[in-house]
């Protein structure tokens, strides 16, 4: 799920007169966007309208609209494990998967690349220049020969999320790891809490463990995304393309909060009327 | 059920095993003579022919030496050596073998041996194998156990333990049995207690838990590491003992504070860590003290103190990522996402020309072992005392 606050300020002022100054007042209209995936079994449910959705903000039903996806460019941050175990054929398949994502972007979309081993490194910031991102993918190397080692998955997910959070359009984090975190500084629970308050949607892909409680799975689900395990390196490319395709088919629902507290955490529930479907969206937002 | 201890060993290079040389039942005298010759002619600290020769020995051959150690006297007298000379030189030979596992032969067959141990190998958070080899650290230790306790050579044995444990840790080898043996002989040695604490602290770290919690072991063996909480408690006990024996030990204070955070004892951690930075001279230790103080303060809700501590760490090592991550996350938690990003930007802007070391946090697990090489050199000097030339 993705949330963005759009604020419109309306200010009225009276002209000043002699002894007394007329009062000024302002009111703000705040729009919240929710990025939601609707599926029936394994199939994305298409062609839904605003009237098909029910959105509860803090338990209060809201009036919703659908935002046209054509007006919202994508920002895709690739977040790739480059620790020692990601070398050889796995590295090549990962590179190929990254290239496939870049090849499927539109002219006003952006992409970037972060890698992580025992440190987090920005190989290319978010840019519309696909050539730069492809060059960064080509230059990607696994960390070998280091006596330090380590996989800073948690630090990398936080970094990617924090950097990408400010983007105006829709932001997808595409995270790959073949293992688990072994050397991050940041605590998993704090990063997971930050994730649910962020504007990004994260999808995780792994060849390793994805059992309940896995950080990658929790991180993705807190943002309204998902994590999937692939059986082999050859499955990376199709998985990445599928994720991008699925992301494009998500609905962006907007509403102006009404009848809810002015500040604090707002739990959200998104449903589709009269249909037995699954809706995946972030659990709430902060004001 | 035979139960043997497991040592966790990080694989740093590929090993091509050489089949072990098998004992010839009728050649015990030759085995012993061969061993004495290797002990006497090996140049400590070097990989020479005597070392390579003994590296190929099967565990049973080492057992044979111990069984007939009494007969060694006759072999060394005519070389002008005392019993103690032999024990210490032999300990050096086997120490050098232990520090060069790539030379060791893979045992053939399943014959039980007192001199053998199982080793779990791991790399990048995953188990990569389980192997068996002669436990040459244990062999050296058994030889030094024969040095009379309380003798004038006792301090050298103590230094040997310090040097070999540190070298193991520097090489990412975590051997609980060796540390326990050190403390059994020298229970009140602060330097050995510090090493023990660090071992158990690492045993509770994410890097090892990933392997320990998923380890696949041979039938009849068990791991010498306990649960994460067990390891943290053992670490805390060891560090607390160090500080009781030596209250000025700033390095122990830093480690103790870190372990207390992991145990959830935040107020105690804050008390320990607030003075830790001033108790150490090395910038790296001051950095660790600042980062852990920040971590404890943040967990205790003391945001300003946390921010000040992380900022101090960043001042010490401006290129380090960890303080910036910490400051960023602190800002994000406080709702200032712009400031959070501002903290991250410099750590991601690679400047090859930028001076100064990178992030010491990546070295924390083995930083306490930084003097291992010099301690080993010291032991080699102490054990091989100048004396009359050796007779061939």
XYZ file of C-alpha atoms in Angstrom:
679
model
C 0.000 0.000 0.000
C 1.216 3.455 -0.644
C 0.118 6.524 1.151
C 0.702 10.148 0.263
C -0.707 13.251 1.844
C -1.891 15.900 -0.567
C -2.633 19.132 1.210
C -4.547 22.038 -0.257
C -4.580 25.180 1.788
C -7.432 27.595 1.475
C -6.774 30.932 3.061
C -9.128 33.862 3.222
C -8.266 37.237 4.649
C -10.206 40.433 5.048
C -8.680 43.795 4.226
C -7.377 45.609 7.268
C -9.426 48.570 8.494
C -8.431 51.367 10.863
C -8.507 50.290 14.458
C -9.386 46.514 14.063
C -7.860 43.773 11.867
C -10.274 41.208 10.461
C -9.544 37.583 11.475
C -7.895 35.170 9.036
C -8.676 31.540 8.861
C -7.471 28.537 6.944
C -8.655 25.055 6.275
C -6.789 22.104 4.807
C -8.038 19.274 2.662
C -5.842 16.203 3.090
C -5.931 13.359 0.589
C -4.650 9.904 1.480
C -3.629 7.433 -1.219
C -3.739 3.700 -0.652
C -1.939 1.330 -2.994
C -3.815 -1.978 -3.039
C -3.484 -5.314 -4.804
C -6.675 -7.318 -5.377
C -6.397 -11.008 -6.177
C -8.638 -13.988 -6.545
C -6.487 -17.031 -6.017
C -3.338 -16.295 -7.973
C -5.014 -13.958 -10.428
C -5.075 -10.187 -10.207
C -8.643 -8.890 -10.339
C -8.911 -6.200 -13.029
C -11.446 -3.509 -13.950
C -12.648 -2.581 -10.500
C -14.165 0.858 -9.956
C -14.091 3.177 -6.976
C -17.609 2.075 -6.051
C -16.354 -1.496 -5.668
C -14.120 -0.557 -2.738
C -14.884 -0.049 0.927
C -12.189 1.753 2.904
C -12.335 2.045 6.683
C -10.054 4.575 8.322
C -9.885 3.905 12.058
C -13.111 1.974 11.631
C -14.939 4.826 9.845
C -16.109 4.303 6.255
C -14.590 6.772 3.792
C -15.637 8.038 0.365
C -13.069 6.846 -2.170
C -11.850 7.609 -5.663
C -9.470 5.718 -7.901
C -6.363 7.484 -9.137
C -5.483 6.828 -12.730
C -2.282 4.832 -12.905
C -1.366 6.572 -16.134
C -0.773 9.793 -14.219
C 1.616 8.218 -11.715
C 5.163 7.350 -12.772
C 6.936 4.465 -11.108
C 10.140 4.602 -9.108
C 11.766 1.188 -8.767
C 14.644 0.761 -6.336
C 16.500 -2.506 -6.837
C 18.010 -3.636 -3.515
C 20.368 -6.531 -4.182
C 22.379 -8.762 -1.887
C 25.995 -8.703 -3.043
C 27.517 -10.806 -0.276
C 30.016 -13.547 -1.061
C 27.390 -16.238 -1.611
C 25.840 -14.236 -4.456
C 28.533 -14.915 -7.005
C 28.986 -16.845 -10.219
C 25.783 -17.989 -11.890
C 23.576 -16.462 -9.211
C 25.104 -13.037 -9.735
C 24.646 -13.297 -13.485
C 20.999 -14.299 -13.146
C 20.429 -11.491 -10.672
C 21.999 -9.021 -13.071
C 19.801 -10.351 -15.875
C 16.708 -10.031 -13.686
C 17.590 -6.425 -12.909
C 18.044 -5.653 -16.604
C 14.639 -7.157 -17.321
C 13.016 -4.819 -14.802
C 14.728 -1.790 -16.335
C 13.706 -2.891 -19.824
C 10.065 -2.983 -18.750
C 9.951 0.556 -17.410
C 8.354 3.484 -19.269
C 10.066 6.717 -20.230
C 8.891 8.674 -17.195
C 9.620 5.862 -14.733
C 12.767 5.828 -12.618
C 15.067 3.071 -11.405
C 18.013 2.855 -9.040
C 20.304 0.224 -7.541
C 21.439 -0.344 -3.959
C 23.620 -3.314 -3.057
C 24.446 -4.680 0.362
C 27.043 -6.998 1.825
C 28.771 -5.870 5.023
C 27.909 -2.281 4.029
C 25.105 -0.674 2.043
C 26.206 0.907 -1.232
C 24.272 3.071 -3.660
C 25.380 2.015 -7.102
C 22.938 4.322 -8.868
C 20.377 6.732 -7.468
C 16.822 6.872 -8.836
C 17.084 8.120 -12.417
C 15.135 8.063 -15.665
C 18.370 7.260 -17.472
C 18.077 3.499 -17.990
C 21.597 3.343 -19.397
C 23.076 4.446 -16.091
C 21.150 1.778 -14.220
C 22.201 -0.908 -16.691
C 25.825 0.163 -16.288
C 25.473 -0.086 -12.521
C 24.044 -3.597 -12.887
C 26.887 -4.577 -15.202
C 29.438 -3.323 -12.676
C 27.879 -5.182 -9.747
C 30.249 -7.627 -8.021
C 29.847 -10.049 -5.124
C 31.949 -9.254 -2.074
C 34.767 -11.786 -2.066
C 38.159 -11.952 -0.409
C 36.902 -10.103 2.620
C 37.601 -11.482 6.051
C 34.733 -9.383 7.369
C 31.814 -10.775 5.394
C 28.230 -10.184 6.417
C 24.784 -9.467 5.052
C 23.171 -6.188 6.120
C 19.669 -6.891 4.837
C 17.895 -4.882 7.544
C 20.121 -1.814 7.122
C 19.676 -1.984 3.344
C 15.886 -2.227 3.487
C 15.734 0.744 5.839
C 18.081 2.787 3.642
C 16.163 2.040 0.470
C 12.850 2.799 2.122
C 14.030 6.086 3.624
C 15.560 7.292 0.368
C 12.643 6.281 -1.811
C 9.951 7.517 0.545
C 10.140 11.073 -0.764
C 9.392 10.191 -4.382
C 6.221 11.791 -5.728
C 4.928 8.863 -7.760
C 4.532 5.241 -6.779
C 7.621 3.583 -5.378
C 8.501 -0.083 -5.491
C 11.397 -1.610 -3.592
C 12.496 -4.879 -5.145
C 14.698 -6.658 -2.592
C 16.730 -9.779 -3.300
C 18.723 -11.871 -0.825
C 19.848 -15.489 -0.745
C 20.171 -15.597 3.034
C 19.335 -13.797 6.216
C 20.735 -10.778 7.972
C 23.962 -11.390 9.831
C 25.434 -7.975 10.570
C 23.009 -5.064 10.470
C 23.145 -2.405 13.140
C 19.470 -1.423 12.984
C 16.977 -3.462 14.937
C 14.449 -5.390 12.876
C 11.442 -4.281 14.916
C 12.273 -0.574 14.480
C 12.706 -0.941 10.721
C 9.458 -2.906 10.465
C 7.676 -0.164 12.384
C 9.166 2.427 10.037
C 8.046 0.371 7.046
C 4.377 0.486 7.957
C 4.565 4.285 8.075
C 6.384 4.624 4.773
C 5.144 5.501 1.296
C 6.818 2.608 -0.465
C 5.664 -0.867 -1.411
C 8.293 -3.567 -1.025
C 8.483 -6.942 -2.655
C 11.085 -9.462 -1.529
C 12.585 -12.310 -3.504
C 14.776 -14.962 -1.957
C 16.321 -18.328 -2.663
C 16.616 -18.823 1.100
C 14.290 -19.058 4.056
C 10.926 -17.334 3.952
C 9.188 -18.887 6.924
C 6.873 -16.905 9.177
C 8.926 -14.410 11.094
C 11.484 -13.927 8.352
C 12.451 -10.272 8.167
C 12.120 -10.060 4.405
C 8.595 -11.400 4.526
C 7.571 -9.144 7.419
C 9.121 -6.070 5.772
C 7.305 -6.646 2.498
C 3.962 -7.382 4.148
C 4.166 -4.299 6.386
C 4.319 -2.151 3.259
C 1.451 -3.974 1.601
C 3.765 -5.938 -0.661
C 4.747 -9.579 -0.631
C 7.752 -11.877 -0.493
C 8.331 -14.943 -2.583
C 10.825 -17.736 -2.628
C 12.228 -18.960 -5.918
C 13.577 -22.459 -6.365
C 16.559 -21.587 -8.526
C 18.571 -18.730 -9.966
C 16.819 -19.221 -13.307
C 13.550 -18.192 -11.679
C 14.821 -14.741 -10.706
C 14.147 -13.004 -14.007
C 10.561 -14.212 -14.426
C 9.865 -13.460 -10.755
C 11.070 -9.879 -11.059
C 9.082 -9.264 -14.236
C 5.998 -10.757 -12.626
C 6.393 -8.468 -9.619
C 6.676 -5.384 -11.800
C 3.659 -6.466 -13.789
C 1.677 -7.095 -10.615
C 2.698 -3.723 -9.225
C 1.325 -1.992 -12.288
C -1.997 -3.728 -11.757
C -2.465 -2.459 -8.227
C -5.190 0.082 -7.574
C -4.407 3.478 -6.133
C -7.353 4.495 -4.008
C -7.625 8.011 -2.662
C -9.847 9.510 -0.012
C -10.072 12.581 2.157
C -10.214 11.440 5.801
C -13.440 12.364 7.507
C -14.742 11.655 10.973
C -11.390 10.394 12.249
C -8.805 11.738 14.713
C -6.625 14.534 13.374
C -3.354 12.910 14.299
C -1.689 9.658 15.226
C -1.763 6.208 13.704
C -4.768 5.375 11.506
C -5.440 1.699 10.875
C -6.876 1.029 7.436
C -9.106 -1.736 6.145
C -9.664 -2.067 2.419
C -12.309 -4.445 1.062
C -14.027 -5.127 -2.223
C -17.810 -5.229 -2.015
C -19.591 -8.470 -2.765
C -16.504 -10.339 -3.960
C -14.530 -13.128 -2.370
C -11.117 -11.671 -3.065
C -7.929 -10.898 -1.207
C -6.863 -7.298 -0.791
C -3.258 -6.585 0.082
C -2.542 -3.071 1.347
C -0.530 -1.481 4.107
C -2.262 -1.620 7.478
C -2.437 2.144 8.033
C -0.842 5.569 7.938
C 0.324 8.313 10.275
C -0.866 11.920 10.425
C 26.756 -42.556 22.410
C 30.068 -40.888 21.769
C 29.739 -37.162 22.242
C 32.388 -34.824 21.056
C 32.645 -31.102 21.063
C 32.321 -29.024 17.946
C 34.423 -26.085 16.970
C 33.011 -23.529 14.607
C 35.494 -22.586 11.988
C 34.992 -19.987 9.331
C 36.189 -21.101 5.929
C 38.372 -18.460 4.402
C 39.945 -20.528 1.645
C 39.226 -23.759 -0.170
C 40.933 -26.794 1.350
C 42.174 -29.732 -0.704
C 42.410 -32.666 1.730
C 45.420 -34.963 1.658
C 44.853 -38.540 2.858
C 46.311 -39.023 6.340
C 49.415 -41.105 6.810
C 48.365 -44.259 8.648
C 50.298 -45.705 11.586
C 52.372 -48.772 11.060
C 51.675 -50.947 14.115
C 55.246 -52.160 14.244
C 56.871 -48.782 13.967
C 56.097 -46.945 17.226
C 59.765 -46.203 17.881
C 60.114 -44.688 14.444
C 56.966 -42.609 14.933
C 58.300 -41.250 18.184
C 61.729 -40.510 16.730
C 60.123 -38.817 13.750
C 58.054 -36.649 16.039
C 61.000 -35.649 18.224
C 62.986 -34.792 15.133
C 60.156 -32.577 13.856
C 59.808 -30.858 17.237
C 63.511 -30.121 17.432
C 64.069 -29.032 13.841
C 60.822 -27.074 13.214
C 61.328 -23.328 13.037
C 58.387 -21.911 15.039
C 56.072 -19.656 13.062
C 57.108 -21.026 9.682
C 55.606 -23.613 7.370
C 58.609 -25.900 6.908
C 59.184 -29.523 6.062
C 58.912 -30.834 9.673
C 55.553 -29.081 10.013
C 54.236 -30.466 6.752
C 55.378 -33.949 7.725
C 53.461 -34.003 11.012
C 50.479 -32.319 9.310
C 50.002 -35.516 7.339
C 49.786 -37.678 10.459
C 46.633 -39.616 11.272
C 45.120 -38.969 14.706
C 46.178 -42.447 15.898
C 49.817 -41.545 15.364
C 49.444 -38.571 17.665
C 47.776 -40.850 20.217
C 50.792 -43.122 19.895
C 53.163 -40.295 20.794
C 51.249 -39.515 23.949
C 51.125 -43.162 24.911
C 54.900 -43.339 24.718
C 55.861 -39.869 25.878
C 57.952 -41.317 28.703
C 60.241 -42.881 26.131
C 60.968 -39.494 24.666
C 63.551 -38.678 27.359
C 66.094 -40.978 25.852
C 65.604 -39.379 22.473
C 66.100 -35.827 23.687
C 68.930 -36.245 26.174
C 71.496 -36.721 23.465
C 70.175 -33.544 21.810
C 70.870 -31.438 24.863
C 67.215 -30.768 25.641
C 65.365 -30.892 28.935
C 61.860 -32.265 29.351
C 60.524 -28.731 29.532
C 62.348 -27.718 26.354
C 60.661 -30.571 24.574
C 57.201 -29.836 25.921
C 57.370 -26.183 24.957
C 58.903 -26.778 21.555
C 56.385 -29.503 20.847
C 53.595 -27.176 21.903
C 54.875 -24.648 19.375
C 54.922 -27.274 16.613
C 51.341 -28.285 17.302
C 50.259 -24.672 17.739
C 51.608 -23.915 14.285
C 49.714 -26.910 12.927
C 46.510 -25.702 14.577
C 46.938 -22.248 13.057
C 47.356 -23.692 9.561
C 44.336 -25.981 9.128
C 44.804 -25.982 5.372
C 47.849 -28.204 5.805
C 46.056 -30.875 7.781
C 45.197 -34.285 6.383
C 41.681 -35.623 6.338
C 41.448 -38.723 8.562
C 40.711 -41.977 6.818
C 38.331 -44.502 8.377
C 36.295 -44.302 11.581
C 38.858 -45.338 14.168
C 38.179 -43.367 17.345
C 40.983 -41.113 18.485
C 41.575 -38.959 21.514
C 43.329 -36.482 19.282
C 40.544 -35.896 16.794
C 37.858 -33.244 16.742
C 34.882 -32.280 14.595
C 34.796 -28.885 12.945
C 31.730 -27.116 11.553
C 32.741 -24.845 8.729
C 30.668 -21.857 7.717
C 30.837 -18.848 5.488
C 28.481 -15.922 4.728
C 25.932 -17.140 7.271
C 25.634 -20.717 6.070
C 27.144 -24.031 7.075
C 29.457 -25.219 4.331
C 30.644 -28.492 5.809
C 31.547 -30.623 8.800
C 35.025 -32.119 8.904
C 37.340 -34.027 11.172
C 40.984 -33.416 11.802
C 43.610 -33.737 14.493
C 42.909 -31.186 17.195
C 46.422 -29.783 17.376
C 45.462 -27.049 19.839
C 44.319 -29.801 22.166
C 47.562 -31.710 21.550
C 49.598 -28.622 22.421
C 47.444 -28.049 25.481
C 47.935 -31.613 26.705
C 51.662 -31.176 26.358
C 51.617 -27.941 28.331
C 49.417 -29.558 30.968
C 52.565 -31.515 31.825
C 54.338 -28.258 32.758
C 54.115 -28.204 36.560
C 51.539 -25.771 37.847
C 52.972 -22.965 39.897
C 56.380 -23.378 38.312
C 58.333 -20.470 36.881
C 57.055 -21.493 33.452
C 53.406 -21.127 34.407
C 53.209 -17.517 33.196
C 54.439 -18.671 29.792
C 51.642 -21.233 29.627
C 49.169 -18.505 30.520
C 50.532 -16.333 27.733
C 50.289 -19.281 25.377
C 46.592 -19.584 26.107
C 46.094 -15.863 25.534
C 48.004 -15.944 22.240
C 46.338 -19.053 20.835
C 42.796 -18.084 21.812
C 43.319 -14.627 20.313
C 44.732 -16.117 17.130
C 41.738 -18.429 16.851
C 39.371 -15.502 17.229
C 41.315 -13.419 14.727
C 40.862 -16.323 12.294
C 37.106 -16.579 13.058
C 37.585 -19.915 14.872
C 35.408 -20.223 17.937
C 36.659 -23.038 20.193
C 34.755 -23.217 23.477
C 36.776 -26.193 24.731
C 40.066 -24.321 24.437
C 38.756 -21.297 26.299
C 37.296 -23.491 29.033
C 40.628 -25.278 29.427
C 42.387 -21.938 29.791
C 40.042 -20.864 32.580
C 40.259 -24.258 34.276
C 43.994 -23.676 34.693
C 43.898 -19.893 35.216
C 40.421 -19.056 36.597
C 41.372 -15.582 37.785
C 43.261 -14.341 34.721
C 41.505 -11.175 33.518
C 42.911 -11.412 29.997
C 41.604 -14.971 29.614
C 38.239 -14.061 31.110
C 37.981 -11.209 28.596
C 38.626 -13.638 25.737
C 36.048 -16.007 27.163
C 33.496 -13.231 27.416
C 34.139 -12.199 23.827
C 33.761 -15.790 22.640
C 30.352 -16.102 24.264
C 29.361 -12.647 23.060
C 30.087 -13.775 19.515
C 28.206 -17.002 20.235
C 25.114 -14.857 20.776
C 25.638 -12.718 17.663
C 23.419 -12.904 14.588
C 26.318 -14.082 12.439
C 26.785 -17.240 14.510
C 23.183 -17.816 15.556
C 22.263 -18.117 11.891
C 24.594 -21.114 11.700
C 24.160 -22.514 15.235
C 20.367 -22.577 15.032
C 20.413 -24.467 11.744
C 23.524 -26.590 12.142
C 23.533 -30.139 10.847
C 25.797 -32.363 12.975
C 27.172 -35.905 12.678
C 25.400 -38.515 14.769
C 26.705 -38.619 18.325
C 28.037 -35.091 18.403
C 26.736 -31.935 19.980
C 27.519 -28.284 19.694
C 29.501 -26.611 22.443
C 27.436 -23.409 22.133
C 24.218 -22.969 24.089
C 21.157 -20.851 23.405
C 21.533 -17.168 22.613
C 20.488 -16.242 26.147
C 22.895 -18.785 27.659
C 25.744 -17.302 25.673
C 24.852 -13.760 26.684
C 24.714 -14.748 30.358
C 28.069 -16.467 30.167
C 29.541 -13.439 28.446
C 28.123 -11.103 31.088
C 29.505 -13.269 33.892
C 32.965 -13.297 32.348
C 33.083 -9.542 31.757
C 31.799 -8.856 35.238
C 34.599 -11.037 36.638
C 37.168 -9.112 34.589
C 35.931 -5.823 36.004
C 35.961 -7.218 39.531
C 39.607 -8.213 39.076
C 40.567 -5.129 37.080
C 38.099 -2.229 37.419
C 40.152 -0.091 35.031
C 39.696 -2.488 32.114
C 37.866 -0.218 29.703
C 37.659 -2.780 26.923
C 35.820 -5.202 29.205
C 33.459 -2.383 30.165
C 32.566 -1.764 26.518
C 31.816 -5.431 25.896
C 29.928 -5.772 29.174
C 27.741 -2.806 28.306
C 26.934 -4.290 24.907
C 25.968 -7.629 26.425
C 23.770 -5.952 29.045
C 21.860 -4.236 26.217
C 21.301 -7.588 24.545
C 20.047 -8.968 27.868
C 17.575 -6.090 28.138
C 19.217 -4.634 31.245
C 19.191 -1.101 29.888
C 19.730 0.860 33.088
C 22.732 -1.274 33.981
C 24.037 -0.914 30.432
C 23.731 2.868 30.637
C 25.598 2.932 33.953
C 28.418 0.815 32.520
C 28.683 2.565 29.176
C 28.477 6.180 30.337
C 32.018 5.964 31.669
C 33.319 3.510 29.092
C 34.461 6.018 26.475
C 36.680 7.820 28.950
C 38.119 4.532 30.197
C 39.703 3.597 26.866
C 42.418 5.305 24.818
C 41.991 3.691 21.430
C 39.618 5.587 19.104
C 38.053 2.329 17.913
C 37.113 1.351 21.467
C 35.802 4.866 22.108
C 33.707 4.466 18.965
C 32.235 1.167 20.167
C 31.519 2.720 23.559
C 29.691 5.636 21.930
C 27.635 3.459 19.599
C 26.573 1.089 22.358
C 25.745 3.977 24.677
C 23.594 5.391 21.895
C 21.889 2.060 21.422
C 21.149 1.720 25.130
C 19.913 5.302 25.385
C 17.630 4.901 22.360
C 16.158 1.693 23.732
C 15.581 3.460 27.069
C 13.781 6.331 25.323
C 16.569 8.830 26.002
C 16.623 10.276 22.517
C 18.882 13.279 23.134
C 21.507 11.160 24.850
C 21.325 8.636 22.008
C 21.735 11.351 19.399
C 24.739 12.822 21.208
C 26.399 9.417 21.502
C 25.901 8.519 17.839
C 27.189 11.967 16.852
C 30.290 11.418 18.952
C 30.887 8.100 17.165
C 30.504 9.823 13.810
C 33.045 12.455 14.816
C 35.555 9.693 15.585
C 34.989 7.897 12.268
C 33.333 10.248 9.752
C 33.300 7.610 6.997
C 31.505 5.000 9.110
C 28.003 3.988 7.987
C 26.746 2.726 11.319
C 26.440 6.087 13.128
C 24.658 7.588 10.121
C 22.206 4.695 9.987
C 21.602 5.116 13.693
C 21.073 8.898 13.463
C 18.843 8.480 10.442
C 16.622 5.915 12.101
C 16.423 8.089 15.219
C 15.227 11.011 13.082
C 12.721 8.828 11.239
C 11.353 7.549 14.528
C 10.858 11.176 15.599
C 8.887 11.897 12.423
C 11.573 13.908 10.624
C 11.927 11.973 7.390
C 13.853 14.763 5.682
C 16.524 14.754 8.376
C 16.592 10.966 8.202
C 17.506 11.157 4.536
C 20.037 13.900 5.164
C 21.904 11.602 7.529
C 22.020 8.823 4.939
C 23.210 10.815 1.950
C 26.923 11.155 2.878
C 27.290 7.444 3.564
C 26.082 6.654 0.080
C 28.148 9.239 -1.739
C 31.295 7.303 -2.489
C 34.391 9.440 -2.500
C 37.476 7.377 -3.199
C 39.708 10.263 -2.250
C 38.168 10.592 1.191
C 40.705 10.006 3.907
C 40.219 7.999 7.068
C 39.337 4.399 7.905
C 35.939 2.943 7.162
C 33.560 1.527 9.744
C 35.133 -0.270 12.720
C 31.807 -1.869 13.595
C 32.453 -4.553 10.991
C 35.566 -5.547 12.973
C 33.911 -5.703 16.389
C 33.615 -9.507 16.622
C 37.395 -10.010 16.551
C 38.788 -6.594 17.533
C 39.719 -7.936 20.978
C 42.125 -10.314 19.175
C 44.035 -7.565 17.377
C 47.320 -8.334 19.153
C 47.245 -12.071 18.365
C 50.221 -12.026 15.999
C 52.464 -10.160 18.405
C 51.420 -12.399 21.305
C 52.247 -15.494 19.268
C 55.654 -14.052 18.372
C 56.236 -13.388 22.053
C 55.441 -16.989 22.947
C 57.750 -18.293 20.272
C 60.546 -16.228 21.759
C 59.787 -17.323 25.316
C 59.463 -21.036 24.554
C 62.547 -21.309 22.381
C 65.116 -20.009 24.795
C 68.646 -19.474 23.566
C 70.849 -22.298 24.802
C 73.493 -24.731 23.629
C 73.282 -25.576 19.932
C 71.044 -28.511 19.186
C 72.806 -31.747 18.285
C 71.575 -33.411 15.062
